[in-house]
C-alpha cells in the first residue's frame, strides 16, 4: 500500500509532522463519541414507532389463536412466517418464528448439538473434540459462542465471494472434528461481502468427514440493502439438491428491521432439523411471544411492506455510509495507508490499515475520545494476526457526529501509519 512519497525520508517526515499536528488538534476538540457496536439509530427505531401502539386491543391471529395465552402455534404465527419465508429463502412450513434474538437460537443449536444428537450424528458433540470454521474477518459473537463451549476455531480467509472455498473443502474433507462453519451470506459482518452462487453451490456439495456437519447460515442482513438489492443463492435448496438436506441451519431476525432486541427471530432448516429443534425447544419454553409476533405481522403487513420499510431504513443509512466513504477518500485516498469496503448493504465498513497498526489506531482514537470496536474483534479470540482490520459501524451516530468520527479515525490512521513507516526505515 506504500506510495512513492513514503520512500522519500523528507516527505515522510513532513507527513508525520502534519499527522501529529492534526492529532493534537483532534484531542483538543474534547470529543466523546462511540462507534463500538452496529446499532440502529434512534431515527431508525422511530420508523417502527407504530409497533408501540399495536396490536391495539387485538389479540387474535389469523388462525383464530388467542395470542394472549399459552398454546399453539409453537412454531410462531403463520402470518409473520409468511412475510419472512421468501426473504430468508425457507419454505414457510420449515420456518419457525421463535424468541427475540437469532444469536440465542444459534446458541441453542450449539447447546442441543452438544447435549443431544443432531440428525445424522454419531454422537453428542460434548463427547468429542469439535471445531468450527470461522471465515475472517467475521462476527465476534459467533466466535464468542465457540469460545464459550470449548469449540476450536479454525480461521478461513474471506474472498470477494465468501470464504475461500478451496481452503474450506480441503479442511472439511479431511478433518472429522470440523462440525460447522459460520456464514453471514449477505452483506457480511464486517466486510459487506455477498456469497457468490459458486460459493453456495460448493458449500452445499462439498464432501465432509463429519456426517453431522452444519452450515450456520446467519442471514442477519437479508433485506438490509443500501445500493441495489443483492440476491444470494438459496442454501436450503442447494443442500437438498446436492443430497445433503440437513446441512444448513438458517437464522434471521427483525433486530435491525424493527426494534433491536425487542423483535422476532427466525430459524429455518430441513424437516428433520426442524423436528429436532421442536423436540428440544419444546422442553425449554412453552411457546414464543405471540403478542409481539402479532404486532409485527400487523405492522409489516406483507413481504412488500417489509421491503418498503427497509427502503426507509436505507434513506437514513445510505447517506451515513456515503459520508464515511467521502471522508476516508478525502483524507486517506492519496496516502496509500488504508483501504476500506464500500458495502452495498448491511451495517459495517471494514477499514484495513498497514499491518501492525490496527490496535494503535484504536488506542489513539480512544485517547482522542472516539470509542471504536477493539481491533482484533473480527477474529477468533480477538486475535487478528496481521493487526490490520478495524470494524466501522456507521449506523448509530448522527451524520454530523459520524463526519467527526470518520475524520478522527483518518487522523489516527495517518499518525499510526506514518509512525510505523518511520520506524521501519
Ligand atoms: N448475526 C449478525 C451477523 C449480526 O451482526 C448480529 C447483530 N449485530 C446478530 C446476528 C444478532 O442478531 P439478534 O439481535 O437477532 O440476536
XYZ file of C-alpha atoms and ligand atoms in Angstrom:
441
model
C 0.000 0.000 0.000
C 3.031 2.272 0.414
C 3.243 5.074 -2.133
C 6.434 6.564 -3.603
C 6.183 9.521 -1.221
C 6.817 7.299 1.779
C 10.133 6.111 0.431
C 11.332 9.669 0.483
C 12.508 10.423 4.031
C 11.755 14.160 3.875
C 8.249 13.661 2.527
C 7.573 11.071 5.205
C 8.863 13.351 7.988
C 6.605 16.115 6.703
C 3.571 13.865 6.682
C 4.332 12.588 10.173
C 4.583 16.169 11.434
C 1.276 17.041 9.838
C -0.377 13.949 11.344
C 0.993 14.847 14.804
C -0.379 18.370 14.494
C -3.768 17.113 13.325
C -3.875 14.587 16.163
C -3.141 17.276 18.746
C -5.955 19.334 17.202
C -8.253 16.324 17.352
C -7.558 15.838 21.062
C -8.241 19.499 21.695
C -11.768 19.056 20.384
C -12.609 17.061 23.558
C -14.801 14.591 21.671
C -16.855 11.885 23.361
C -18.185 9.676 20.571
C -18.934 5.980 20.353
C -18.689 3.703 17.359
C -18.266 0.409 19.159
C -21.349 -1.521 18.061
C -23.562 -1.651 14.997
C -26.856 -0.461 16.446
C -29.797 1.156 14.680
C -30.045 4.897 15.367
C -32.993 6.400 17.259
C -34.227 7.792 13.924
C -34.347 4.249 12.533
C -36.165 2.983 15.627
C -38.718 5.760 15.134
C -39.631 4.159 11.790
C -41.251 1.389 13.826
C -42.893 3.656 16.403
C -46.336 2.339 15.449
C -45.357 -1.027 16.927
C -45.765 0.532 20.354
C -49.450 1.084 19.669
C -50.042 -2.408 18.272
C -51.726 -4.847 18.414
C -54.088 -2.126 19.638
C -56.501 -4.261 21.593
C -56.485 -7.038 19.031
C -55.255 -10.411 20.150
C -56.435 -12.999 17.638
C -54.112 -14.369 14.990
C -55.393 -15.228 11.518
C -55.951 -18.844 12.525
C -58.061 -17.732 15.483
C -55.331 -18.255 18.107
C -55.706 -16.122 21.208
C -52.179 -14.686 21.312
C -52.531 -13.769 24.971
C -52.497 -17.375 26.059
C -50.246 -20.421 26.071
C -50.710 -22.887 23.287
C -50.320 -23.465 19.577
C -48.839 -22.457 17.291
C -45.455 -23.100 18.941
C -43.818 -22.553 15.540
C -44.877 -18.904 15.681
C -47.655 -17.066 13.845
C -48.191 -18.166 10.285
C -48.852 -14.610 9.060
C -45.424 -13.479 10.263
C -43.640 -16.565 8.909
C -45.346 -15.901 5.553
C -43.787 -12.430 5.442
C -40.247 -13.687 6.126
C -40.225 -17.038 4.292
C -39.420 -15.530 0.859
C -36.653 -13.237 2.103
C -34.998 -15.912 4.245
C -35.488 -18.441 1.413
C -37.085 -21.048 3.651
C -40.354 -22.872 2.820
C -42.868 -21.484 5.289
C -43.581 -24.884 6.855
C -39.884 -25.145 7.694
C -39.560 -21.639 9.100
C -40.200 -21.013 12.782
C -40.664 -17.615 14.433
C -39.253 -18.013 17.926
C -37.689 -15.805 20.557
C -36.340 -12.303 20.169
C -32.721 -12.931 19.179
C -31.166 -15.005 16.427
C -27.940 -15.216 18.409
C -29.904 -17.000 21.113
C -31.093 -19.540 18.511
C -27.523 -20.148 17.321
C -26.517 -20.608 20.960
C -29.338 -23.103 21.475
C -28.431 -25.067 18.335
C -24.917 -25.473 19.672
C -26.163 -26.457 23.124
C -28.623 -29.016 21.742
C -25.929 -30.491 19.443
C -23.561 -30.687 22.394
C -26.066 -32.273 24.763
C -28.095 -34.405 22.350
C -27.674 -35.873 18.907
C -28.235 -33.975 15.699
C -29.959 -35.796 12.834
C -27.226 -37.816 11.141
C -24.821 -37.568 14.095
C -22.880 -40.483 15.501
C -22.808 -38.970 18.974
C -23.145 -35.841 21.057
C -20.683 -33.073 20.379
C -19.961 -32.807 24.110
C -18.244 -36.205 23.896
C -15.971 -35.169 21.025
C -13.351 -32.594 20.196
C -15.286 -30.162 17.992
C -14.029 -27.409 15.676
C -15.792 -24.761 13.576
C -14.532 -22.940 10.512
C -14.533 -19.197 11.080
C -14.334 -17.069 7.943
C -12.307 -13.972 8.846
C -12.880 -11.184 9.278
C -16.150 -12.215 10.896
C -18.664 -11.548 13.660
C -17.212 -11.508 17.166
C -20.293 -13.005 18.827
C -20.045 -16.138 16.676
C -16.510 -16.567 17.912
C -17.571 -15.868 21.489
C -20.089 -18.740 21.271
C -17.362 -21.143 20.174
C -15.063 -19.931 22.932
C -17.856 -20.341 25.471
C -18.383 -24.017 24.580
C -14.750 -25.011 24.052
C -15.210 -25.350 20.291
C -11.899 -24.888 18.466
C -11.901 -22.151 15.850
C -10.140 -22.514 12.533
C -9.878 -19.208 10.631
C -10.549 -19.279 6.892
C -9.820 -16.218 4.751
C -12.702 -14.402 3.088
C -12.596 -13.629 -0.627
C -14.810 -11.301 -2.672
C -17.394 -14.093 -2.997
C -17.360 -15.579 0.515
C -14.967 -17.896 2.354
C -12.054 -19.286 0.358
C -13.752 -22.488 -0.757
C -10.553 -24.303 -1.715
C -9.400 -23.996 1.901
C -12.846 -24.913 3.269
C -13.174 -28.017 1.074
C -9.706 -29.308 1.960
C -10.288 -28.873 5.680
C -13.762 -30.407 5.943
C -12.859 -33.357 3.709
C -10.024 -34.496 5.933
C -10.940 -33.476 9.486
C -13.974 -35.071 11.156
C -13.628 -32.720 14.140
C -14.910 -29.899 11.938
C -18.640 -29.832 12.588
C -19.626 -26.454 11.281
C -18.935 -23.163 9.589
C -20.196 -19.670 10.444
C -21.599 -17.866 7.414
C -23.081 -14.376 7.106
C -24.028 -14.811 3.465
C -25.370 -11.369 2.608
C -23.550 -8.108 3.400
C -21.275 -9.981 5.801
C -20.185 -8.518 9.100
C -17.821 -6.641 8.708
C -16.771 -6.758 5.026
C -20.224 -6.445 3.419
C -19.433 -9.422 1.200
C -22.200 -11.325 -0.592
C -21.625 -15.027 -1.149
C -21.417 -15.936 -4.835
C -23.554 -18.666 -6.423
C -20.375 -20.684 -6.771
C -19.723 -20.450 -3.013
C -23.289 -21.526 -2.194
C -23.005 -24.453 -4.605
C -19.655 -25.615 -3.244
C -20.747 -25.280 0.408
C -23.786 -27.421 -0.261
C -21.981 -30.027 -2.374
C -18.648 -30.436 -0.564
C -17.672 -33.719 0.996
C -17.350 -33.528 4.774
C -15.621 -36.045 7.037
C -18.158 -35.241 9.785
C -21.568 -36.776 8.977
C -23.257 -34.150 11.158
C -21.591 -31.087 9.615
C -23.766 -27.935 9.767
C -23.632 -24.583 7.997
C -24.746 -21.859 10.427
C -26.288 -19.562 7.787
C -26.755 -16.334 9.721
C -28.754 -14.236 7.275
C -28.854 -11.224 9.599
C -28.820 -8.705 6.724
C -31.145 -10.425 4.242
C -33.127 -7.252 3.443
C -30.714 -4.561 4.618
C -29.827 -3.032 1.257
C -28.003 0.251 0.730
C -27.480 0.161 -3.008
C -29.372 -2.215 -5.303
C -30.836 -5.437 -3.951
C -28.273 -8.244 -3.893
C -29.511 -11.818 -4.181
C -27.687 -14.737 -2.609
C -28.341 -18.373 -3.572
C -30.878 -20.484 -1.683
C -28.759 -22.599 0.668
C -31.515 -24.985 1.799
C -32.500 -25.789 -1.791
C -28.852 -26.161 -2.830
C -28.140 -28.564 0.057
C -31.259 -30.576 -0.723
C -30.349 -30.853 -4.399
C -26.766 -31.835 -3.525
C -28.018 -34.728 -1.384
C -27.235 -33.050 1.957
C -30.706 -31.893 3.003
C -29.830 -31.476 6.679
C -26.652 -29.485 6.215
C -27.853 -25.896 6.745
C -29.412 -24.031 9.673
C -30.834 -20.661 8.600
C -31.150 -17.784 11.083
C -32.593 -14.296 10.843
C -34.282 -11.662 12.961
C -36.029 -8.312 12.921
C -33.397 -6.801 15.243
C -32.266 -4.316 12.613
C -35.680 -4.067 10.981
C -37.917 -3.033 13.887
C -36.608 -2.827 17.470
C -33.175 -4.272 18.239
C -33.578 -6.921 20.900
C -37.366 -6.459 21.026
C -38.192 -8.092 17.729
C -38.661 -11.633 16.465
C -36.045 -14.223 15.488
C -36.374 -16.999 12.901
C -34.989 -20.493 12.498
C -35.353 -22.441 9.257
C -33.986 -25.750 8.102
C -34.828 -29.186 6.685
C -37.902 -31.032 8.002
C -35.629 -33.354 10.048
C -33.714 -30.467 11.614
C -36.914 -28.545 12.323
C -38.344 -31.621 14.084
C -35.092 -31.848 16.095
C -35.390 -28.177 17.018
C -39.028 -28.515 18.062
C -38.262 -31.544 20.247
C -35.504 -29.665 22.038
C -37.067 -26.237 22.330
C -40.367 -27.728 23.480
C -38.577 -28.569 26.729
C -37.125 -25.106 27.088
C -40.234 -22.998 26.515
C -43.984 -23.411 26.282
C -44.004 -21.134 23.285
C -42.893 -17.829 21.785
C -44.211 -14.332 22.468
C -47.182 -14.416 20.104
C -48.366 -10.922 21.029
C -45.099 -9.464 19.752
C -45.398 -11.581 16.622
C -48.946 -10.355 16.023
C -47.777 -6.778 16.483
C -45.013 -7.350 13.904
C -47.338 -9.002 11.402
C -49.853 -6.155 11.685
C -47.113 -3.555 11.332
C -45.227 -5.061 8.376
C -48.381 -6.456 6.686
C -46.657 -8.492 3.968
C -43.296 -9.032 2.263
C -43.762 -5.903 0.138
C -44.481 -3.967 3.323
C -41.228 -5.294 4.779
C -39.316 -4.217 1.674
C -40.883 -0.747 1.756
C -39.940 -0.434 5.440
C -36.341 -1.365 4.618
C -36.256 1.342 1.930
C -36.994 3.856 4.693
C -34.028 2.492 6.663
C -31.925 2.841 3.546
C -32.942 6.505 3.272
C -31.384 7.104 6.690
C -28.373 4.816 6.349
C -27.130 5.378 2.805
C -26.021 8.995 3.497
C -24.088 7.795 6.560
C -22.176 5.149 4.625
C -21.568 7.708 1.863
C -20.199 10.183 4.423
C -17.699 7.630 5.763
C -16.549 6.823 2.247
C -16.254 10.509 1.350
C -14.215 11.456 4.446
C -11.980 8.386 4.118
C -11.406 9.166 0.419
C -10.638 12.831 1.103
C -8.281 12.166 3.995
C -6.702 8.832 3.136
C -7.215 8.498 -0.602
C -3.725 9.504 -1.649
C -1.821 8.237 1.392
C -1.550 4.587 0.451
C -2.150 3.837 4.136
C -5.592 2.274 4.050
C -8.269 0.509 2.076
C -11.903 0.200 3.066
C -15.026 -1.533 1.846
C -17.969 0.183 0.132
C -20.742 -2.223 1.108
C -23.989 -2.400 -0.838
C -25.852 -3.339 2.324
C -25.548 -4.426 5.929
C -24.217 -2.493 8.877
C -20.459 -2.245 8.595
C -17.435 -0.938 6.761
C -14.132 -2.804 7.158
C -11.134 -0.495 7.277
C -7.744 -2.048 6.608
C -4.681 -0.205 7.848
C -0.989 -1.104 7.489
C -0.058 -4.393 9.170
C 0.631 -3.964 12.869
C -1.293 -0.664 13.148
C -4.934 -1.505 13.914
C -4.553 -1.682 17.690
C -2.574 1.533 17.713
C -5.242 3.313 15.630
C -7.966 2.183 18.050
C -5.823 3.263 21.038
C -5.148 6.693 19.542
C -8.843 7.121 18.734
C -9.796 6.222 22.322
C -7.347 8.807 23.676
C -8.989 11.374 21.420
C -12.462 10.490 22.758
C -13.615 8.179 19.940
C -14.509 4.656 21.094
C -14.010 2.184 18.231
C -14.610 -1.608 18.250
C -11.414 -3.196 19.600
C -9.032 -4.209 16.844
C -8.962 -7.986 16.620
C -12.695 -8.365 17.397
C -13.169 -9.579 13.834
C -11.033 -12.677 14.506
C -11.270 -15.722 16.815
C -10.009 -14.998 20.346
C -9.739 -11.311 19.411
C -6.516 -12.031 17.579
C -6.074 -10.522 14.133
C -2.620 -11.938 13.326
C -1.880 -9.058 10.943
C -3.341 -6.436 13.312
C -4.913 -4.834 10.261
C -8.745 -4.837 10.315
C -10.921 -2.228 12.055
C -14.708 -2.580 12.037
C -16.607 0.643 11.461
C -20.340 0.696 12.264
C -21.732 3.959 10.851
C -25.392 3.403 11.715
C -25.874 4.842 15.222
C -24.175 8.268 15.296
C -25.799 11.288 13.668
C -24.431 12.341 10.302
C -22.618 15.224 11.920
C -21.037 13.019 14.608
C -20.134 10.467 12.001
C -18.230 13.002 9.935
C -16.224 13.918 13.027
C -15.625 10.269 13.886
C -14.567 9.367 10.354
C -12.215 12.340 10.216
C -10.811 11.484 13.654
C -10.132 7.908 12.606
C -8.295 9.057 9.489
C -6.044 11.264 11.632
C -5.253 8.247 13.843
C -4.577 6.086 10.770
C -2.180 8.701 9.403
C -0.381 9.089 12.724
C -0.071 5.339 13.394
C 0.793 4.585 9.766
C 3.466 7.268 9.359
C 4.971 6.439 12.761
C 5.284 2.830 11.705
C 6.753 3.658 8.310
C 9.264 5.947 10.017
C 10.226 3.212 12.488
C 10.693 0.747 9.640
C 13.105 2.954 7.720
N -25.729 -12.011 13.395
C -25.031 -10.984 12.901
C -24.137 -11.196 11.723
C -25.119 -9.719 13.484
O -24.393 -8.701 13.003
C -25.979 -9.547 14.598
C -26.166 -8.218 15.273
N -25.090 -7.425 15.415
C -26.658 -10.645 15.096
C -26.533 -11.861 14.464
C -27.523 -10.552 16.321
O -28.836 -10.575 15.988
P -30.001 -10.797 17.055
O -30.322 -9.469 17.648
O -31.113 -11.360 16.245
O -29.507 -11.766 18.082
